[in-house]
GROMACS .gro file of C-alpha atoms in nm:
model
  268
    1MET     CA    1  14.571  16.791  13.843
    2ILE     CA    2  14.619  16.471  13.659
    3ILE     CA    3  14.489  16.266  13.926
    4SER     CA    4  14.179  16.504  13.959
    5ARG     CA    5  14.117  16.463  13.583
    6MET     CA    6  14.153  16.084  13.596
    7LEU     CA    7  13.910  16.070  13.893
    8CYS     CA    8  13.661  16.289  13.698
    9PHE     CA    9  13.698  16.061  13.393
   10VAL     CA   10  13.635  15.747  13.606
   11SER     CA   11  13.330  15.915  13.769
   12LEU     CA   12  13.184  16.005  13.428
   13CYS     CA   13  13.249  15.653  13.299
   14PHE     CA   14  13.101  15.499  13.623
   15SER     CA   15  12.787  15.730  13.571
   16SER     CA   16  12.758  15.626  13.211
   17PHE     CA   17  12.783  15.260  13.301
   18ALA     CA   18  12.521  15.309  13.583
   19VAL     CA   19  12.274  15.463  13.345
   20GLN     CA   20  12.318  15.193  13.086
   21ALA     CA   21  12.276  14.928  13.367
   22GLN     CA   22  11.970  15.103  13.498
   23GLU     CA   23  11.811  15.112  13.144
   24THR     CA   24  11.880  14.747  13.074
   25ASP     CA   25  11.760  14.646  13.428
   26ASN     CA   26  11.441  14.822  13.345
   27LEU     CA   27  11.399  14.568  13.071
   28SER     CA   28  11.352  14.276  13.309
   29SER     CA   29  11.012  14.183  13.186
   30LEU     CA   30  11.176  14.116  12.858
   31HIS     CA   31  11.435  13.893  12.992
   32ARG     CA   32  11.200  13.594  12.947
   33PHE     CA   33  11.294  13.607  12.580
   34ASN     CA   34  11.622  13.460  12.442
   35PRO     CA   35  11.812  13.760  12.295
   36ASP     CA   36  11.997  13.534  12.054
   37ALA     CA   37  11.677  13.396  11.894
   38THR     CA   38  11.630  13.518  11.535
   39LEU     CA   39  11.341  13.481  11.293
   40PRO     CA   40  11.429  13.371  10.928
   41VAL     CA   41  11.222  13.665  10.784
   42ILE     CA   42  11.279  14.042  10.855
   43SER     CA   43  11.140  14.341  10.669
   44SER     CA   44  11.351  14.512  10.397
   45MET     CA   45  11.290  14.856  10.547
   46ASN     CA   46  11.370  14.984  10.893
   47ILE     CA   47  11.297  15.269  11.128
   48ARG     CA   48  11.606  15.373  11.331
   49GLN     CA   49  11.769  15.047  11.221
   50VAL     CA   50  11.480  14.829  11.376
   51TYR     CA   51  11.351  14.589  11.140
   52ALA     CA   52  11.015  14.410  11.174
   53GLY     CA   53  11.124  14.060  11.282
   54ASN     CA   54  11.406  14.179  11.501
   55ASN     CA   55  11.455  14.036  11.861
   56VAL     CA   56  11.288  14.284  12.097
   57LEU     CA   57  11.525  14.225  12.392
   58ALA     CA   58  11.843  14.264  12.177
   59LYS     CA   59  11.710  14.578  12.005
   60SER     CA   60  11.578  14.742  12.329
   61ILE     CA   61  11.926  14.696  12.501
   62ALA     CA   62  12.100  14.843  12.196
   63LEU     CA   63  11.866  15.137  12.174
   64ALA     CA   64  11.914  15.201  12.549
   65GLN     CA   65  12.278  15.190  12.524
   66SER     CA   66  12.277  15.440  12.237
   67GLY     CA   67  12.107  15.700  12.444
   68GLY     CA   68  11.733  15.595  12.437
   69LYS     CA   69  11.531  15.639  12.752
   70LEU     CA   70  11.289  15.356  12.839
   71GLN     CA   71  10.945  15.492  12.897
   72TYR     CA   72  10.748  15.188  12.979
   73ILE     CA   73  10.678  14.820  12.885
   74SER     CA   74  10.320  14.753  12.865
   75GLY     CA   75  10.162  14.464  13.055
   76GLY     CA   76  10.457  14.346  13.269
   77ASN     CA   77  10.547  13.996  13.203
   78ARG     CA   78  10.271  13.969  12.950
   79SER     CA   79  10.396  14.278  12.770
   80SER     CA   80  10.354  14.332  12.403
   81GLU     CA   81  10.492  14.675  12.355
   82VAL     CA   82  10.803  14.881  12.472
   83LYS     CA   83  10.846  15.246  12.430
   84ILE     CA   84  11.191  15.422  12.410
   85GLU     CA   85  11.231  15.802  12.368
   86PHE     CA   86  11.515  16.009  12.215
   87GLN     CA   87  11.524  16.394  12.269
   88GLN     CA   88  11.708  16.673  12.085
   89PRO     CA   89  11.689  17.058  12.125
   90TYR     CA   90  11.453  17.230  11.884
   91LYS     CA   91  11.436  17.602  11.876
   92GLU     CA   92  11.336  17.699  12.233
   93SER     CA   93  11.193  17.358  12.296
   94GLU     CA   94  11.261  16.990  12.247
   95LEU     CA   95  11.192  16.752  11.969
   96ILE     CA   96  11.082  16.404  12.111
   97GLU     CA   97  11.120  16.095  11.927
   98SER     CA   98  10.900  15.819  12.060
   99LEU     CA   99  11.001  15.478  11.925
  100GLU     CA  100  10.745  15.206  12.001
  101LEU     CA  101  10.820  14.838  11.948
  102HIS     CA  102  10.528  14.594  11.921
  103PHE     CA  103  10.615  14.236  11.968
  104ASP     CA  104  10.465  13.900  12.010
  105LYS     CA  105  10.415  13.794  12.368
  106LYS     CA  106  10.546  13.430  12.316
  107TYR     CA  107  10.882  13.465  12.146
  108GLY     CA  108  10.947  13.853  12.158
  109PHE     CA  109  10.994  13.929  11.776
  110ILE     CA  110  10.898  14.276  11.676
  111ASN     CA  111  10.599  14.272  11.445
  112GLN     CA  112  10.550  14.655  11.409
  113VAL     CA  113  10.774  14.964  11.461
  114THR     CA  114  10.634  15.305  11.511
  115LEU     CA  115  10.822  15.631  11.546
  116THR     CA  116  10.646  15.949  11.641
  117TYR     CA  117  10.811  16.295  11.639
  118LYS     CA  118  10.647  16.558  11.875
  119ILE     CA  119  10.754  16.906  11.993
  120ALA     CA  120  10.754  16.949  12.362
  121SER     CA  121  10.603  17.296  12.333
  122ARG     CA  122  10.238  17.308  12.196
  123TYR     CA  123  10.312  17.667  12.066
  124LEU     CA  124  10.551  17.563  11.804
  125ASP     CA  125  10.437  17.469  11.448
  126ILE     CA  126  10.524  17.105  11.361
  127LEU     CA  127  10.503  17.161  10.994
  128PRO     CA  128  10.872  17.216  10.949
  129VAL     CA  129  10.931  16.879  11.126
  130TYR     CA  130  10.667  16.719  10.894
  131ASP     CA  131  10.850  16.863  10.583
  132LYS     CA  132  11.191  16.738  10.707
  133THR     CA  133  11.057  16.398  10.789
  134LEU     CA  134  10.897  16.353  10.458
  135GLN     CA  135  11.224  16.462  10.287
  136GLN     CA  136  11.435  16.228  10.482
  137ALA     CA  137  11.185  15.939  10.419
  138VAL     CA  138  11.211  15.991  10.046
  139SER     CA  139  11.578  16.005  10.084
  140LYS     CA  140  11.591  15.668  10.267
  141TYR     CA  141  11.297  15.467  10.124
  142GLY     CA  142  11.266  15.627   9.780
  143GLU     CA  143  10.953  15.771   9.635
  144PRO     CA  144  10.626  15.660   9.806
  145LEU     CA  145  10.327  15.517   9.625
  146SER     CA  146  10.240  15.721   9.326
  147PHE     CA  147   9.916  15.872   9.226
  148LYS     CA  148   9.928  15.713   8.881
  149THR     CA  149   9.973  15.366   9.046
  150VAL     CA  150   9.663  15.426   9.261
  151GLN     CA  151   9.464  15.535   8.942
  152ASP     CA  152   9.582  15.219   8.768
  153ILE     CA  153   9.473  14.997   9.061
  154VAL     CA  154   9.138  15.158   9.091
  155LYS     CA  155   9.108  15.166   8.707
  156THR     CA  156   9.002  15.533   8.709
  157SER     CA  157   9.102  15.877   8.582
  158SER     CA  158   8.938  16.052   8.877
  159SER     CA  159   9.137  16.319   9.071
  160LYS     CA  160   8.991  16.172   9.398
  161PRO     CA  161   9.007  15.791   9.381
  162LYS     CA  162   8.820  15.640   9.668
  163PHE     CA  163   9.027  15.432   9.918
  164ALA     CA  164   8.757  15.183   9.944
  165ASP     CA  165   8.796  15.113   9.562
  166PHE     CA  166   9.178  15.092   9.610
  167ARG     CA  167   9.149  14.829   9.874
  168ALA     CA  168   8.893  14.625   9.679
  169ASN     CA  169   9.105  14.620   9.375
  170LEU     CA  170   9.448  14.575   9.528
  171THR     CA  171   9.621  14.255   9.421
  172VAL     CA  172   9.809  14.079   9.709
  173LYS     CA  173   9.944  13.732   9.794
  174PRO     CA  174   9.639  13.514   9.875
  175GLU     CA  175   9.804  13.391  10.203
  176LEU     CA  176   9.825  13.756  10.324
  177LYS     CA  177   9.512  13.885  10.198
  178ASP     CA  178   9.306  13.897  10.517
  179GLU     CA  179   9.580  14.053  10.728
  180ILE     CA  180   9.665  14.318  10.470
  181ALA     CA  181   9.285  14.397  10.427
  182GLN     CA  182   9.234  14.424  10.813
  183TYR     CA  183   9.539  14.660  10.828
  184LEU     CA  184   9.406  14.887  10.549
  185ASN     CA  185   9.056  14.890  10.708
  186TYR     CA  186   9.192  15.122  10.993
  187LYS     CA  187   9.282  15.375  10.731
  188GLN     CA  188   8.922  15.388  10.609
  189VAL     CA  189   8.766  15.651  10.836
  190THR     CA  190   8.467  15.745  10.633
  191SER     CA  191   8.324  15.646  10.292
  192LYS     CA  192   8.476  15.967  10.149
  193THR     CA  193   8.834  15.867  10.239
  194HIS     CA  194   9.030  15.921   9.925
  195PHE     CA  195   9.362  15.996   9.762
  196ILE     CA  196   9.481  16.312   9.602
  197GLU     CA  197   9.789  16.387   9.403
  198SER     CA  198  10.057  16.575   9.593
  199GLU     CA  199  10.391  16.712   9.477
  200ASN     CA  200  10.600  16.498   9.244
  201GLY     CA  201  10.303  16.284   9.156
  202ARG     CA  202  10.274  16.114   9.501
  203ALA     CA  203   9.961  15.960   9.630
  204LEU     CA  204   9.848  16.127   9.944
  205LEU     CA  205   9.565  15.956  10.138
  206LEU     CA  206   9.316  16.207  10.311
  207THR     CA  207   9.162  16.008  10.600
  208GLY     CA  208   8.968  16.211  10.862
  209PHE     CA  209   9.186  16.488  10.971
  210LYS     CA  210   9.512  16.310  10.881
  211GLN     CA  211   9.704  16.252  10.562
  212CYS     CA  212   9.923  15.963  10.484
  213TYR     CA  213  10.190  15.850  10.238
  214PHE     CA  214  10.257  15.467  10.166
  215TRP     CA  215  10.583  15.281  10.084
  216PRO     CA  216  10.466  14.929   9.988
  217LYS     CA  217  10.698  14.648   9.919
  218GLN     CA  218  10.641  14.283   9.814
  219GLU     CA  219  10.298  14.348   9.675
  220PHE     CA  220  10.195  14.530   9.998
  221ALA     CA  221  10.322  14.238  10.222
  222GLU     CA  222  10.545  14.514  10.382
  223ILE     CA  223  10.409  14.862  10.431
  224LEU     CA  224  10.575  15.179  10.577
  225THR     CA  225  10.334  15.488  10.623
  226LEU     CA  226  10.406  15.841  10.712
  227CYS     CA  227  10.095  16.003  10.865
  228ALA     CA  228  10.023  16.348  11.021
  229PHE     CA  229   9.735  16.593  11.075
  230GLN     CA  230   9.649  16.800  10.772
  231PRO     CA  231   9.790  17.150  10.771
  232SER     CA  232   9.443  17.263  10.670
  233SER     CA  233   9.298  17.121  10.973
  234GLY     CA  234   9.420  17.417  11.180
  235ASN     CA  235   9.541  17.174  11.453
  236MET     CA  236   9.894  17.092  11.366
  237LYS     CA  237  10.033  17.238  11.691
  238GLY     CA  238  10.087  16.982  11.949
  239GLN     CA  239  10.021  16.696  11.711
  240GLY     CA  240  10.280  16.435  11.594
  241VAL     CA  241  10.439  16.302  11.278
  242THR     CA  242  10.432  15.926  11.278
  243LEU     CA  243  10.621  15.666  11.085
  244SER     CA  244  10.494  15.314  11.109
  245LEU     CA  245  10.636  14.986  10.966
  246VAL     CA  246  10.455  14.636  10.945
  247ASP     CA  247  10.551  14.330  10.757
  248PHE     CA  248  10.282  14.065  10.725
  249ARG     CA  249  10.535  13.803  10.625
  250VAL     CA  250  10.689  13.851  10.955
  251LYS     CA  251  10.365  13.808  11.144
  252GLN     CA  252  10.310  13.481  10.954
  253ALA     CA  253  10.659  13.363  11.025
  254ILE     CA  254  10.612  13.442  11.406
  255GLU     CA  255  10.288  13.228  11.399
  256HIS     CA  256  10.499  12.935  11.246
  257TYR     CA  257  10.806  12.982  11.462
  258GLN     CA  258  10.930  12.690  11.662
  259SER     CA  259  11.150  12.777  11.946
  260GLU     CA  260  11.472  12.585  11.973
  261GLU     CA  261  11.422  12.574  12.345
  262ALA     CA  262  11.093  12.382  12.326
  263GLU     CA  263  11.272  12.069  12.454
  264ILE     CA  264  11.388  12.061  12.812
  265ASN     CA  265  11.652  11.815  12.925
  266ILE     CA  266  11.638  11.716  13.295
  267ASN     CA  267  11.914  11.480  13.422
  268LEU     CA  268  11.852  11.329  13.770
   0.00000   0.00000   0.00000
């Protein structure tokens, strides 16, 4: 009986190690990066303990070993994105967490982190997941951008300040102005894109069929967003709730990064 249990334990351990080895082997296209390389700048916020500025190979290995399932690495040896999934039971279905790590092709530093929650069944309402995600985001990151702050930036008392006016009046660091403007342009779906005041005085951006909250840091040098389809759109089922983190200081640091491996010593 004891021997049988020991063999079972060994078998389970071997199976676990085999799964881990397979997951890390699947990261072979990332092995061109040095897992010990670090960037002097990382984001202050994180998603699932992944910071913008982290080493993609080191983080991918850690995520795979903690139960994440590697889905794909885009572009082979010229890859710039890796996707890892986590799953948990949800009612009679599953809640799927898709974590996407976007990284620069040259050094392998993460420049954007995106986490999307989806329910496997298209017949279950995702609104409870949205409410829980927002609750957890406020608990972890604090209150998002307030409606009063938006009104102050736009210099208006309107109940529907336009996003275009918000972008135009936003004060940011000069060296990051172009990058931040380009990022925010993607949120401008139509000329009518605007903010409204949601619960607790939060600024909620209505853009197309989606709605977004913002958590800005360092004068918008670092931005975390939480976006989802509007409940009023009638199309919440099958849609996702997405958290996204980007840090423009990190992107700039990557551009100016000098690898310590640039010099090659060859002795004949």
